[in-house]
Structures are given as C-alpha cells and as structure tokens.
XYZ file of C-alpha atoms in Angstrom:
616
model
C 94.068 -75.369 -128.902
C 95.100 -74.678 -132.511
C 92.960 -76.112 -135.378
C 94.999 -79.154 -136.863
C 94.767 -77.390 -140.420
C 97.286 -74.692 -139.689
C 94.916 -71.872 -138.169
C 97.650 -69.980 -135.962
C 96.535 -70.187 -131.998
C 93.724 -68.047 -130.733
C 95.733 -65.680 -128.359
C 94.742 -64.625 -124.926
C 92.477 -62.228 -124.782
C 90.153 -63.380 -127.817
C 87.357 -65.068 -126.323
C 84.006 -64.645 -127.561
C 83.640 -61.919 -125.583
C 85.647 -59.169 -126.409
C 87.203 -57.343 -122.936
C 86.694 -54.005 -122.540
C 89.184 -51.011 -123.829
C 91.131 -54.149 -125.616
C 90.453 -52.826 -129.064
C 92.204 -49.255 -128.397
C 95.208 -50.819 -127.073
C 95.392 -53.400 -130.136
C 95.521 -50.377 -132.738
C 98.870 -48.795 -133.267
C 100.656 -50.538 -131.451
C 104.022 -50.760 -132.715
C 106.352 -50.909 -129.773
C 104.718 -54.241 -128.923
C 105.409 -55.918 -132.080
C 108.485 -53.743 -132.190
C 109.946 -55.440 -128.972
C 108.582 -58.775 -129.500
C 111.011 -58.887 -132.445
C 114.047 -57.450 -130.487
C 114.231 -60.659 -127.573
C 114.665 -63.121 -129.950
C 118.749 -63.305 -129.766
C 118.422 -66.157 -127.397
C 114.667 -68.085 -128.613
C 114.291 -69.728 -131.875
C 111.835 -68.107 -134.338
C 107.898 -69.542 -133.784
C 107.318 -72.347 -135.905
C 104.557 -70.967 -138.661
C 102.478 -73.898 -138.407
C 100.440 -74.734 -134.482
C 99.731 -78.159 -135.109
C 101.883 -78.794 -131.772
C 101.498 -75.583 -130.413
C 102.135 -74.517 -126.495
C 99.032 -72.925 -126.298
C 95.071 -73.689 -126.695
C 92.116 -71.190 -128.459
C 88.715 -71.373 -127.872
C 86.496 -73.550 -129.607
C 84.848 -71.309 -132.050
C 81.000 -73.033 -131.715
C 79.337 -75.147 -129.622
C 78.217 -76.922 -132.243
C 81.143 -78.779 -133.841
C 80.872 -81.958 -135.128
C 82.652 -85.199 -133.679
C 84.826 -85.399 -136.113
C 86.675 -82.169 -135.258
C 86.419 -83.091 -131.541
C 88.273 -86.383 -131.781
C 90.918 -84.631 -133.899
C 91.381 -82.005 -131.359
C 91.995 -84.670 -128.421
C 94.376 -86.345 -130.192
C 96.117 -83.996 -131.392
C 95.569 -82.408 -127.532
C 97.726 -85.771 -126.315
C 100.921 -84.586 -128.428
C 101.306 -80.645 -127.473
C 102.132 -78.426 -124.518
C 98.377 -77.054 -124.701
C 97.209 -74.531 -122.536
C 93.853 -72.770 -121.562
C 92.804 -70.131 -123.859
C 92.370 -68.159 -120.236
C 90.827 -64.668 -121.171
C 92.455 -61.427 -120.517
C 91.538 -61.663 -116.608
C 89.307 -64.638 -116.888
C 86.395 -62.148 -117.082
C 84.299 -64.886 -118.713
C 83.835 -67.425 -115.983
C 80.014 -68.100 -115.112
C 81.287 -68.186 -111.396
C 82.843 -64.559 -111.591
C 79.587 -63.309 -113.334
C 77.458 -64.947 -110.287
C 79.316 -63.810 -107.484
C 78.789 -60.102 -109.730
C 75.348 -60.873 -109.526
C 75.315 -61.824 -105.869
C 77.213 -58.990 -104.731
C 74.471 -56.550 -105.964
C 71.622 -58.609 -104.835
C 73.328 -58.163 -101.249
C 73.507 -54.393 -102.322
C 69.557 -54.390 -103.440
C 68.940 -56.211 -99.876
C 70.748 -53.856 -97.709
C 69.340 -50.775 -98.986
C 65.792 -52.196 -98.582
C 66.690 -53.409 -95.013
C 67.664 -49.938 -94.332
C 64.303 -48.035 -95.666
C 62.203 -50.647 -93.788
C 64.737 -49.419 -90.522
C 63.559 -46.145 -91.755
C 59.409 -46.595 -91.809
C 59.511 -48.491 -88.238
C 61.375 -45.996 -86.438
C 59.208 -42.689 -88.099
C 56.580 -41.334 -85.227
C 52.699 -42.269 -85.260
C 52.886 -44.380 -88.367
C 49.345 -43.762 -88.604
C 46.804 -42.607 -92.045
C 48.406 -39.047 -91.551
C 51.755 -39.912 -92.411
C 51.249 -42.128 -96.318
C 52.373 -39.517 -97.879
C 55.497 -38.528 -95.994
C 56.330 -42.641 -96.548
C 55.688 -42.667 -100.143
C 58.059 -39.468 -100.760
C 60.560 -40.912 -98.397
C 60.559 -44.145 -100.567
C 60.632 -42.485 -104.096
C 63.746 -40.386 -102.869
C 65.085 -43.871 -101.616
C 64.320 -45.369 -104.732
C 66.725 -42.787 -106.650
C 69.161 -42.916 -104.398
C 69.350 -46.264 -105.372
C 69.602 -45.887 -108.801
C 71.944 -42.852 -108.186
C 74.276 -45.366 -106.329
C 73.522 -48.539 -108.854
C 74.871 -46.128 -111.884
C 78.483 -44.886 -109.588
C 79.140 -48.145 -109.103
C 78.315 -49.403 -112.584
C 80.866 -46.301 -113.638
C 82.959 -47.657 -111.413
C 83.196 -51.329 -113.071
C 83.900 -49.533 -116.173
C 86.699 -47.610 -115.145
C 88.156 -50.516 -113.135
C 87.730 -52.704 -116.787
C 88.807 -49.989 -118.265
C 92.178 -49.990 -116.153
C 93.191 -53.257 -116.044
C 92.758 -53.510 -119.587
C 95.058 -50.711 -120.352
C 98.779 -50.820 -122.255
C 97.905 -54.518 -123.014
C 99.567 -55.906 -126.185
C 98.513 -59.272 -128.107
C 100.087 -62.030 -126.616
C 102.633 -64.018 -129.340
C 101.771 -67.216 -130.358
C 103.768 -70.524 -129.039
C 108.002 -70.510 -129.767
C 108.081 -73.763 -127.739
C 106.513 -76.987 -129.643
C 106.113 -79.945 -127.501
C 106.119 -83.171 -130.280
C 108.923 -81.707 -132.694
C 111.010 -80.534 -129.819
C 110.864 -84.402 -128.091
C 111.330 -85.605 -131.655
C 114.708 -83.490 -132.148
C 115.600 -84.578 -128.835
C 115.224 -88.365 -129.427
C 117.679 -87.988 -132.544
C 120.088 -85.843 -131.049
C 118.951 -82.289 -132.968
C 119.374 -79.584 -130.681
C 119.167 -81.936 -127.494
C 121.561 -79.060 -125.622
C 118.603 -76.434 -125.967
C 115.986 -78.755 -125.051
C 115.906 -77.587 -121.209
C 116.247 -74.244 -121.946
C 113.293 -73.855 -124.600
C 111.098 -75.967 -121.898
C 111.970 -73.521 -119.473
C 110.384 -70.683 -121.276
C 107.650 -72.640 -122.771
C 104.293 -70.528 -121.512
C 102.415 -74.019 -121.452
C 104.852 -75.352 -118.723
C 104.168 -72.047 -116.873
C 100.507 -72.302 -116.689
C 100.923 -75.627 -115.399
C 103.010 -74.933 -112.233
C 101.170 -76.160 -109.039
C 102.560 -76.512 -105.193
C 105.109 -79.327 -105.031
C 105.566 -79.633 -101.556
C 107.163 -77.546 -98.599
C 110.545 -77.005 -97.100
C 109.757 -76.560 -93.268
C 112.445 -75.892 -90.734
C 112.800 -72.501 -89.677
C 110.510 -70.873 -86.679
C 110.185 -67.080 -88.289
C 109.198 -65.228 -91.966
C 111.861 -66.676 -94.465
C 113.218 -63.294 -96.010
C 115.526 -65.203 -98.604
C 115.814 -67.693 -101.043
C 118.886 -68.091 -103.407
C 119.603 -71.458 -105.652
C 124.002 -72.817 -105.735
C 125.074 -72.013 -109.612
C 124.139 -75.683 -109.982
C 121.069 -75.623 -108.714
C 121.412 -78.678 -106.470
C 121.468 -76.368 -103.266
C 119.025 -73.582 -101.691
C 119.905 -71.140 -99.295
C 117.341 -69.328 -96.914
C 117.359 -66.991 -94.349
C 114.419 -66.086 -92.026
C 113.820 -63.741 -89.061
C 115.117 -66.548 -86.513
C 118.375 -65.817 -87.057
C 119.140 -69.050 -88.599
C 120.455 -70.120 -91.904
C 119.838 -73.075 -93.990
C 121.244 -75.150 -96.526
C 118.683 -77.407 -98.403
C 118.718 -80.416 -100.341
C 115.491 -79.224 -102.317
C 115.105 -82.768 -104.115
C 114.699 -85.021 -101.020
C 113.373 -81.996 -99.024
C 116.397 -82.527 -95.912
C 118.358 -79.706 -94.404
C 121.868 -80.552 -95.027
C 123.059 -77.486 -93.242
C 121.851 -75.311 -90.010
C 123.827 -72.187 -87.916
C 123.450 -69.011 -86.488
C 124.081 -66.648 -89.014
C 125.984 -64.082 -86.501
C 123.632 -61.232 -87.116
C 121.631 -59.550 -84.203
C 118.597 -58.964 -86.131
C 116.077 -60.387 -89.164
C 118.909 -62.015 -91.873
C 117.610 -60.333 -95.215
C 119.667 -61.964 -97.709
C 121.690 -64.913 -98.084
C 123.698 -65.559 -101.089
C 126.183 -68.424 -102.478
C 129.125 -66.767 -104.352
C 130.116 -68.155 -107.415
C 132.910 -70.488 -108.494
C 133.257 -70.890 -105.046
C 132.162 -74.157 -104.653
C 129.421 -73.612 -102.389
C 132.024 -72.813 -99.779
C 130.970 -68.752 -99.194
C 127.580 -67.313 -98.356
C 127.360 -63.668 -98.137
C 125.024 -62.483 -95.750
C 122.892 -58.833 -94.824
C 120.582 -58.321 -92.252
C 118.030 -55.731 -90.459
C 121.173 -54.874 -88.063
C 123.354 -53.593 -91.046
C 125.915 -56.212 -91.111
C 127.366 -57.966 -94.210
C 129.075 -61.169 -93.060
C 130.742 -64.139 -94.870
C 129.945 -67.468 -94.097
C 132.396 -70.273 -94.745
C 131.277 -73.647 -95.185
C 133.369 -76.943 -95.081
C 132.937 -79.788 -97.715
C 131.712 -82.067 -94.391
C 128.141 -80.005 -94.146
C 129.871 -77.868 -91.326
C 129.970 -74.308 -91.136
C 133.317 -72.883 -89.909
C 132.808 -69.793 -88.862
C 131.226 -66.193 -89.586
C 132.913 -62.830 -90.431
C 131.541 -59.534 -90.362
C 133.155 -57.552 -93.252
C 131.120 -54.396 -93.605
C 128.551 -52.185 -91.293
C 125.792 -49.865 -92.346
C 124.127 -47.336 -90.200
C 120.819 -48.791 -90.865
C 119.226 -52.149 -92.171
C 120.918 -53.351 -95.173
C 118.442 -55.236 -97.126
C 120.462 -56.557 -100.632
C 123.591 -57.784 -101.839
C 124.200 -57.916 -105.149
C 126.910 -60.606 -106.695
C 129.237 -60.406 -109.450
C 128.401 -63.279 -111.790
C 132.166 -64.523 -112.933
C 133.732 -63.674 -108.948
C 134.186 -66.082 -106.114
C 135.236 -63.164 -103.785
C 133.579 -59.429 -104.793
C 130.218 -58.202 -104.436
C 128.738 -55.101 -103.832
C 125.801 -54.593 -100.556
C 123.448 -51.420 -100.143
C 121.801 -50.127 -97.007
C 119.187 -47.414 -95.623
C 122.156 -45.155 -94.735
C 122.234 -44.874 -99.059
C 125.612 -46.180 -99.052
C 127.031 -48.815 -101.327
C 129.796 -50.580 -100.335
C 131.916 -52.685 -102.975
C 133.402 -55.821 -101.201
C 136.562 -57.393 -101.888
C 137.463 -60.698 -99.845
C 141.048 -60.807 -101.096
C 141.873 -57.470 -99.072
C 142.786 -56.906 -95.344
C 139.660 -54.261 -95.291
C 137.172 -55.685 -97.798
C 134.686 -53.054 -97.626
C 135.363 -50.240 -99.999
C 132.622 -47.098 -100.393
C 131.828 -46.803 -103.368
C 129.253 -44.240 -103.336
C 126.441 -42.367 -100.941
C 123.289 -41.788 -102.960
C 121.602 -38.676 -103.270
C 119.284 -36.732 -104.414
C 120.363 -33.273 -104.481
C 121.122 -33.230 -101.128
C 119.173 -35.315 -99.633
C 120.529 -38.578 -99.144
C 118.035 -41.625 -100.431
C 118.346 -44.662 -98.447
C 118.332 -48.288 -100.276
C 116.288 -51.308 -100.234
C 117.510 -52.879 -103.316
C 120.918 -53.091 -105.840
C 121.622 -55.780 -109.109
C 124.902 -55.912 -111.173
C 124.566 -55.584 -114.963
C 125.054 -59.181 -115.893
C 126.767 -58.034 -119.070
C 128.631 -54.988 -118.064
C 129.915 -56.033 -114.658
C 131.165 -52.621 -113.891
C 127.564 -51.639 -113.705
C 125.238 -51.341 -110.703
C 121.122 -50.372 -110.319
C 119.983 -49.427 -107.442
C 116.637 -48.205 -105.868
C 115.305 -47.120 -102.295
C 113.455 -44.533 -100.965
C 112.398 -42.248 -104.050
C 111.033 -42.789 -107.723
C 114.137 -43.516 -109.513
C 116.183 -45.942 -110.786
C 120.061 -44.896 -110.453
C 122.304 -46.477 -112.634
C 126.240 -45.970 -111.759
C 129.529 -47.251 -112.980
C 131.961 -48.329 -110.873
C 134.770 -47.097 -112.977
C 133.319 -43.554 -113.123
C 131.941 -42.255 -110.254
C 132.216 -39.274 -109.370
C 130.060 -37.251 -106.703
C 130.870 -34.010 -108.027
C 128.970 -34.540 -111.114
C 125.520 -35.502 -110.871
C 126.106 -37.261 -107.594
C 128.221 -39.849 -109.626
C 124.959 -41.044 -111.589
C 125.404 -42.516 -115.242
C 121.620 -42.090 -115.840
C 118.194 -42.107 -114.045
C 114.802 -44.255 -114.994
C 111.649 -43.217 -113.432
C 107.805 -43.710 -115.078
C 106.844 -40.449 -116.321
C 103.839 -39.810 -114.395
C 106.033 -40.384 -111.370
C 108.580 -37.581 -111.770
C 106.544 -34.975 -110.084
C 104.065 -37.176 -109.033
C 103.175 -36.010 -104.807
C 102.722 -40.014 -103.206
C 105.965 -41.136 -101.377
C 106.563 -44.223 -104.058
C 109.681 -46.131 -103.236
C 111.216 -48.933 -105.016
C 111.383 -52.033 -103.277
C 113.164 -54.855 -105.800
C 114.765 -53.876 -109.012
C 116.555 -56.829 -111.620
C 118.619 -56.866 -114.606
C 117.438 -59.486 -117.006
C 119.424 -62.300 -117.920
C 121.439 -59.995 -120.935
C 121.416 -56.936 -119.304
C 119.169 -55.066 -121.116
C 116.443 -54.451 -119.699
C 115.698 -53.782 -115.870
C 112.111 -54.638 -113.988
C 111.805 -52.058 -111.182
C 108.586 -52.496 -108.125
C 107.086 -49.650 -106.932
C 105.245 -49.679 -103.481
C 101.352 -49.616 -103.886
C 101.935 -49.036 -107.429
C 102.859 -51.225 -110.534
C 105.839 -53.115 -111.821
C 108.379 -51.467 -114.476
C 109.897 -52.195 -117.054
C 112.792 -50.228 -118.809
C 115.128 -50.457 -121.361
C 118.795 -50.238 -119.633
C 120.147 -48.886 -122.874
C 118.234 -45.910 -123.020
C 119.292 -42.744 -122.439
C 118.730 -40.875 -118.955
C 115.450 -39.875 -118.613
C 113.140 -42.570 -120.377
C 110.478 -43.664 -119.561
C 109.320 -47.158 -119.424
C 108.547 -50.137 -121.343
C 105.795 -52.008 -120.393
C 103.862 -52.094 -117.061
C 102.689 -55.278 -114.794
C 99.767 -54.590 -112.529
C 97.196 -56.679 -110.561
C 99.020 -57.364 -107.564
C 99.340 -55.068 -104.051
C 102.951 -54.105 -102.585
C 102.587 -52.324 -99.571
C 102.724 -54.426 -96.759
C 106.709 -55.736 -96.871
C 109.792 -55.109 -98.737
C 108.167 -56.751 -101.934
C 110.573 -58.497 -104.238
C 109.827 -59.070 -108.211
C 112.232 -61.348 -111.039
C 112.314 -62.456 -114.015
C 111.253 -66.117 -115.078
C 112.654 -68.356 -117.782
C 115.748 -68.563 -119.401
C 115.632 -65.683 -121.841
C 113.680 -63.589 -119.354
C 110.047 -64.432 -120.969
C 108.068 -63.868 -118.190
C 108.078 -61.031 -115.105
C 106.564 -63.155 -111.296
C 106.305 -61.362 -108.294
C 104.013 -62.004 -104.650
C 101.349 -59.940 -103.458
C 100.046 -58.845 -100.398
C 97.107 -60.246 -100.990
C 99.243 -63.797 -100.902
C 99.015 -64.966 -104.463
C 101.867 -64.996 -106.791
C 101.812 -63.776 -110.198
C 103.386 -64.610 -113.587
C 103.047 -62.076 -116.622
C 104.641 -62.508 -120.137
C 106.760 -60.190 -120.226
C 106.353 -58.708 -124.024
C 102.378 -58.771 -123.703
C 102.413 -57.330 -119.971
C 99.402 -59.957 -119.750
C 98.771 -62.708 -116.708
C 99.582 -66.165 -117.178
C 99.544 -68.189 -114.088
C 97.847 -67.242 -110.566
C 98.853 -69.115 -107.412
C 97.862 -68.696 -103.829
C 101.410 -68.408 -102.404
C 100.834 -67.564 -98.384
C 98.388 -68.395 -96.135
C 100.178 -65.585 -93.908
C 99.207 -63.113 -96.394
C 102.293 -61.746 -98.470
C 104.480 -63.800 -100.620
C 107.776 -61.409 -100.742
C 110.459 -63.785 -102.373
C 110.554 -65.524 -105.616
C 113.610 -67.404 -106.631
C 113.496 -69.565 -109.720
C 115.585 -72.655 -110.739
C 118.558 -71.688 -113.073
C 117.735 -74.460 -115.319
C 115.073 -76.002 -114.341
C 111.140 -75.172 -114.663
C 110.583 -74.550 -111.294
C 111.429 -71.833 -108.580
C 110.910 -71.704 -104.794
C 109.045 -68.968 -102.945
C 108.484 -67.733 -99.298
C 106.439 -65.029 -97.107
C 104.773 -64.605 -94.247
C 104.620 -68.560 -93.604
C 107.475 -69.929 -91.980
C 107.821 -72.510 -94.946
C 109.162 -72.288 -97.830
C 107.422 -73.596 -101.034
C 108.232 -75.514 -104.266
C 106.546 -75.521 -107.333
C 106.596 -77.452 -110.502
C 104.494 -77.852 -114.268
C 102.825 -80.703 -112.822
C 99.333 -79.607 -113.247
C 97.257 -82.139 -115.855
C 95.489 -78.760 -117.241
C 96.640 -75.211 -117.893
C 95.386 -72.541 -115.372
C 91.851 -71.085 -115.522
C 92.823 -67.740 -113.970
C 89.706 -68.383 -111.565
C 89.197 -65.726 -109.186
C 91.680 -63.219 -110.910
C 89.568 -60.462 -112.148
C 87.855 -60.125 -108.133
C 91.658 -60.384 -106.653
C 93.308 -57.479 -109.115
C 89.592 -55.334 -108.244
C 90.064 -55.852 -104.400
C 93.824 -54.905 -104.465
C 93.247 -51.593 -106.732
C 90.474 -50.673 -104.598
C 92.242 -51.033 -101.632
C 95.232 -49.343 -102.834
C 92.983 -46.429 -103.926
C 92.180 -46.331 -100.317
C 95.112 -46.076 -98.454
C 96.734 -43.426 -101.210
C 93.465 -40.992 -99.776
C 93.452 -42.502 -96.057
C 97.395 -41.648 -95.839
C 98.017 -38.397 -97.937
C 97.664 -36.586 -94.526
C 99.811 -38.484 -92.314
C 103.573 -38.612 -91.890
C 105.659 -39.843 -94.573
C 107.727 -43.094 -94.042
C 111.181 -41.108 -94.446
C 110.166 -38.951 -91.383
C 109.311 -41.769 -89.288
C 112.351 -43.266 -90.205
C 114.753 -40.279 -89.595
C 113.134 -40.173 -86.028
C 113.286 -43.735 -84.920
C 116.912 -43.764 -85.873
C 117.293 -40.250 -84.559
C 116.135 -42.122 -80.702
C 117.889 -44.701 -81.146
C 121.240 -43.089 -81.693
C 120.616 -41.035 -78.799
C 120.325 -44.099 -76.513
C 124.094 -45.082 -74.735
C 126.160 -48.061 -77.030
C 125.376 -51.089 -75.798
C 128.662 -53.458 -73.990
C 129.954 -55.700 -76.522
C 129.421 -59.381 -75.772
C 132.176 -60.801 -73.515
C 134.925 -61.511 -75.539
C 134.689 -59.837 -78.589
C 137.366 -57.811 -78.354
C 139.793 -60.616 -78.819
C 138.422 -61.013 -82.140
C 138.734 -57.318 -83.278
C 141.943 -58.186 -85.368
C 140.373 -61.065 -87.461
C 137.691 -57.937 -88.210
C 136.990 -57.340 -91.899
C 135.063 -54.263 -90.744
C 135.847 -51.350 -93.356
C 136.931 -48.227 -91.755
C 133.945 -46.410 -93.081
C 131.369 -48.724 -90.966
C 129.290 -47.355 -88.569
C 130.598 -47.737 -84.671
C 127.091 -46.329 -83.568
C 125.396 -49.508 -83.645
C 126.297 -52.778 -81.583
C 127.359 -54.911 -84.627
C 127.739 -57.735 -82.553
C 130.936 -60.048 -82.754
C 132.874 -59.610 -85.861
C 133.873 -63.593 -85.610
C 131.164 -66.387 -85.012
C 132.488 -69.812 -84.397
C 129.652 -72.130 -85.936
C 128.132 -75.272 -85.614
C 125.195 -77.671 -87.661
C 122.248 -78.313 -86.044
C-alpha cells in the first residue's frame, strides 16, 4: 500500500526481488508510456498523491516501527488496496518449495534408477568394483549434465514470460475521494464507471454463485443492454433466459437448431423481444420473445455450408446484424426485408477460401467489420466498399510479424473491438493474445501481447474488461481465467474457472463490476469484487510453465500430422457425398414464412425454417 506521506505506489513487479529479464524491458520503452497516455479520453488523470490509492507496495523492511504499521492499517480501512502481487508471484515461499521438491523427486529418481542399474549387472562380485565405480561417475555427470538443461531451461522459461512487459501505472481510481464526491453529488454519474475499471475491484473478484439449468457445455453468454437479463446457449439445444440477481430461469425453449447453439444474442433497442441465434448446423435463426416470458416462435433466416460460430450486432439496430461461418462467408442480415440474408463477402486468401470462427462490428464506424478464422490474419472490410476484385474486398490486414511466414497452422479463434473502436484484441490457437491498433495502416504489427494461458482445446474466446477497456480476460484450457491490464500486458487476477477443464466464454456486466463465464461445466458462473483481500497470484508462475511447456509439445508432436483444414475439407467432403436427409414432416408448409436467403446452402438438412415454441 502507498506510504501515507505521498510516496507514489510500488508497482507490480517491484518486489524485493527483482524478476528476471524485467530490467531490459523497463529501458526504452517508449510505446508503453506512449500508449498509456493515448487511453485516457474516457479515465480521469491519476491523482498525484496515493494516500487513497487502488493499489498496495511492499513493505520496504521488516523492521518498521509500530508507528508506521498502525498508520498503514488505517489508512488500509479507507482505500481500494490491493496486493503488491509480483510479476508472476515468483516470490511465494510455497512456489520456491514445490521448486525445491520437484528436484528432490528428480535427485531420487535418478538414484533409484542407478541402484536398478548395480542389482541387475552379472556376478556382482570383487571383480566387477571398478566397472560400478565408472558406471556411477558417468551417472553422476549425467546428472549434472541434466541438472544444468533444466536449470537453462528455467531461465529461458523466466526469461519468456518476462518478455515485452511494461511498468504497470499507478491507481486512476481512489476509493475515499471518489465516495466523498459521491456523497455531495460531484461526479456521482461517473462513479460506476470509474469502479468498474478500478484494478483493486478486479483483484478482488471471487465465485459468486452458479446458474445451473442446462444438461450440456454452455457455448454462450450475452448480458440485455440493461444488464438485468442473460442469455445462454449450450450444446442441449436449449436456450435460456436468466434472472442473474435471484439466480431463476425466467425463460426456457428449443432453440430450433439441429446441432450445438454457438451464440445467442439480444438485439438492441429491441426490448429484449429478439435473440439472434448460430449454431454448429449453420443456421442463423431469430427468436421472438413475448413480454409474458413466452417465446413465440423461431425463424431460420440464413444457412451456411458449415458451422457458423459468431454473430456480430450492430450497436444502434434492433433489426441488422451481420453472422460468419466455416464456408468463409459473411452474410449481412436485415429483418425488415422479405430475404434478410444478404452476402456480403466470401473470404479469401488468394484463392483459397479461409473459413471463419469469429466477426465484431467497429463500435464507432458501424460500416466496419473484423473478422478471423482459419489463417494468421485479421481482415478488416467495409461494408460500403467491398469489392472482390481488389484485394479480395479487404480494407487492410493485421497479423504479428513473426506470424506472416511463420510454418504452424495458427488460426484465430475470438477477435474484439474495444469499447471506441480503436483497438482490436485478436486469440491465436496455442499461441498468445493480440493486440493491435485498428487505425493503423495494413500491415502492422501489434501492440502488446497477453500470454500465460493455453488455447487449443476449444474455440477459445477473449474480451475486454471495464468500461474504458482497461483490462484484456480470457479462459484457458488449463480451466483458469485470466485478467491482464491491458497497457502493462501484466496479470492481475487468476481464477480457477472449470472444473471440466476449459473456460471458453467470458461475458462481463455492461455496468456493473462483474461478468459471467462458462466451459466445459454445464453451469454457468458469476463473479463479483467480494474478496476481503486482493489476489496473491498463488500458483501462477507453475500454471503459465505447465501450459508453455505443453504447448511446446504439441507444436513438435503435431508438425508431422495432418493439418486441421485438411481434415476439415474431408469430413465435409463425406458428408456431402451422403444422400439429403427427408425434411421433418411438415416443413414444407412452412417454406413461405422462410427467411432463408437465396444464397444458403440446400446441401445440408437445415431443419424447419419455423419453430413454434414453448417455456419450460
């Protein structure tokens, strides 16, 4: 916590120990202070004192005298402190045991194995010493051989996750002075917001409670404009309206879809009457709910040739929005037309068409789409301009540099404007988290870079956090979730999300300090800055080693085998080969209330195009 006579906060990373390759990173700098300066259009300036300040330093001595320590806890009572947490918690006497422990087993083993050795050698007799005491010398430097590899090891692992690291900035949310503003009626309309992005509140977030209704993986989460409503969608089929508050399901049906339901979305200025809906079987269907917790029916409005996995909303329109699928098209979606679906464009590259996992309007510049899928880059089009004959309609492309020609099959699975529009956060499978500046030109590289966590196993998502877009969160496979500041690119809060194993969807409150997440479990979670203390980070530095090691791993246990847009091509290559199902009894009669666009596919069995609905 910050001295009471105006000493500005210790920040993380400055704990008596210094972390290794920190120094190099700290030196030169300038696009970290550079950028720290350019987010401020929405935060108020840091106050220059840290009497109150959001965030706690070390103590600088063991010894200090009572004096200071009573003057510390009381002045503890009155701020949002936090835990001056070191860069990865590297510090902790419990992570330097289990170090410890780990090579004991290591020392143990080996001996275990040259006793193994001696017992199983012929004769054992007088004859033989001197065989034995070679055999054990050339154990003995094997040992050290393998002691110093993995001691080089450590060092580049340090040396890793300490790298493009900038100094965290010091506290712009004051607890005291903001409740005292507050209580007189300064600023009372900002209060919420600045709370929101206060990094104290955020290292206090702890489980809440669970949401527990559906009977499969919950793919989706989305929060009503309000925030008094949150829609979910999981591989049952089933959707669900939820009074998150008192924890009761206001709202059950079948969603119409044939396979896993991917996304589920509330429109806006809609009042909570249309959800927009994508799924595994490449449908986009409408929902529309009644003011009497009843939903009235489905439509389908749009078919892709393969899974469609986003849909991306328009943030001032109660009836457009725009849905991407693996068959790389993107379809813009009008519900004010006899044929809403309109193609907009079929990505490419060159010639080879790139299927999608993920697409985000431009918050600022409506006209504006992202999208990622199956290759390195970030596409950015506009809606107004497209046209295929010229750069396959692309306004410009992001992609880290040492990606461009880079031989692993990286894909992008989530990609998010942030809360402005400038900037876009882009996750790479079994690689790291993105950041670029969507005002660049075509071609630059990125920002900063998040890393610690594992995306391989699902369709990971990532978002921003906070109000202004302060911090970066995403889930794991390893079943934690993760919160970085976003200038600093350093880790703030740690949770164990899952106990299934992968958290893949993070949705936070729009104006509260919250957000709800889901995986693996068939639950979905809530979490609040409850906690009494800040987090310790405890256990962080092991998790980020296993998941880098692991990912090392797989990038030399796969190079060999089939890539995942081969395995794709053929599975959908059998499938299409395989007769078209019968359409369930009775759909034909609703093939004129069909929304279908005549560019969907009529290869797949879409199902119904109209689903009368009922609650549960």
């Amino acid at each position: 916590m910050a001295e009471a006579d105006g000493k500005s906060p210790v920040l993380n990373g400055d704990s008596e120990e210094k972390q290794p390759g920190e120094d190099q990173h700290k030196e030169g700098d300038a696009s970290g202070s550079k950028d720290s300066q350019t987010q401020s259009s929405c935060e108020d300036a840091p106050q220059k004192t840290a009497e109150a300040s959001g965030d706690k330093g070390i103590p600088e001595a063991e010894g200090e005298t009572g004096a200071n320590r009573e003057g510390e806890e009381e002045e503890e009572e009155d701020t949002d402190s936090m835990d001056g947490s070191g860069l990865f918690s590297l510090t902790e006497d419990g992570e330097r045991e289990s170090e410890g422990g780990r090579r004991e087993r290591v020392k143990e083993k080996d001996r275990g194995k040259r006793a193994a050795r001696k017992r199983i050698r012929p004769g054992g007799g007088t004859n033989h010493s001197s065989s034995s005491d070679d055999d054990d010398d050339d154990d003995d430097d094997e040992q050290k051989e393998e002691e110093d590899d993995d001691d080089d090891d450590d060092e580049a692992m340090e040396s890793w996750l300490g790298a493009e690291l900038h100094d965290l900035r010091g506290p712009t949310w004051q607890a005291v002075p903001s409740l005292r503003s507050r209580e007189i009626g300064r600023n009372s309309h900002q209060f919420v917001r600045r709370v929101c992005g206060a990094r104290g509140l955020v290292q206090r977030l702890e489980l809440q409670g669970r949401l527990e209704r559906h009977t499969g993986c919950v793919n989706t989460l989305h929060f009503n404009p309000s925030g008094t409503r949150l829609a979910s969608g999981s591989d049952d089929l089933r959707v669900v309206i939820w009074d998150w508050a008192i924890r009761r399901a206001e709202l059950e049906f079948d969603s119409g879809h044939k396979s896993n339901v991917f996304q589920a979305k509330f429109l806006p200025h809609s009042g909570d009457s249309t959800l927009a809906m994508c799924a595994r079987d490449g449908q986009i269907r409408v929902a529309e709910l009644s003011a009497t917790q009843r939903c009235k029916n489905t439509k389908r409005v749009a078919q892709h040739k393969g899974a469609a996995h986003k849909l991306a909303l328009e943030p001032d329109s109660p009836c457009s929005f725009l849905s991407a699928g693996e068959d790389a098209v993107v379809f813009g979606i009008d519900l004010r037309l006899d044929r809403p679906a309109n193609k907009l464009v079929v990505v490419k590259e060159g010639d080879k068409k790139v299927g999608l996992y993920t697409i985000f309007v431009n918050p600022a510049k409506t006209h504006q789409f992202a999208v990622g899928g199956r290759d390195q880059y970030v596409r950015i089009y506009d809606q107004r301009k497209i046209n295929e004959n010229e750069n396959n309609g692309v306004l410009k492309k992001f992609c880290p540099s040492h990606l461009v020609s880079s031989e692993s099959k990286t894909n992008i699975t989530c990609l998010v404007y942030s809360h402005d529009g400038t900037e876009l956060l882009a996750s790479y499978n079994d690689e790291d988290i993105y950041l670029f500046d969507s005002n660049h030109s075509d071609g630059a590289d990125y920002r900063r870079r998040y890393k610690g966590h594992r995306n391989n196993a699902t369709v990971k998502g990532v978002n921003f956090y906070g109000p202004c877009s302060e911090f970066v969160v995403s889930g794991s496979d390893c079943g934690h979730i993760y919160l970085w500041d976003k200038n600093s690119a350093r880790i703030v809060q740690f949770m164990e999300g899952d106990r299934g194993g992968v958290v893949n969807c993070l949705e936070p409150h729009p104006h509260l300090p919250g957000m709800a997440t889901s995986g693996l479990d068939h639950d979905i979670k809530l979490w609040a800055p409850t906690a009494e203390n800040p987090t310790g980070l405890k256990g962080l530095k092991e998790v980020m080693k296993k998941n880098k090691r692991e990912r090392d791993e797989d990038s030399v246990r796969h190079g060999d085998q089939y890539d995942t847009q081969l395995l794709w091509f053929l599975m959908r290559h059998m499938r299409n080969r395989r007769p078209p199902r019968a359409r369930r009894e009775g759909a034909d009669a609703d093939t004129d209330e069909s929304w279908s666009s005549p560019d969907s596919s009529d290869e797949e069995d879409g199902g119904p195009d109209h689903v009368q609905c009922m609650s549960s």
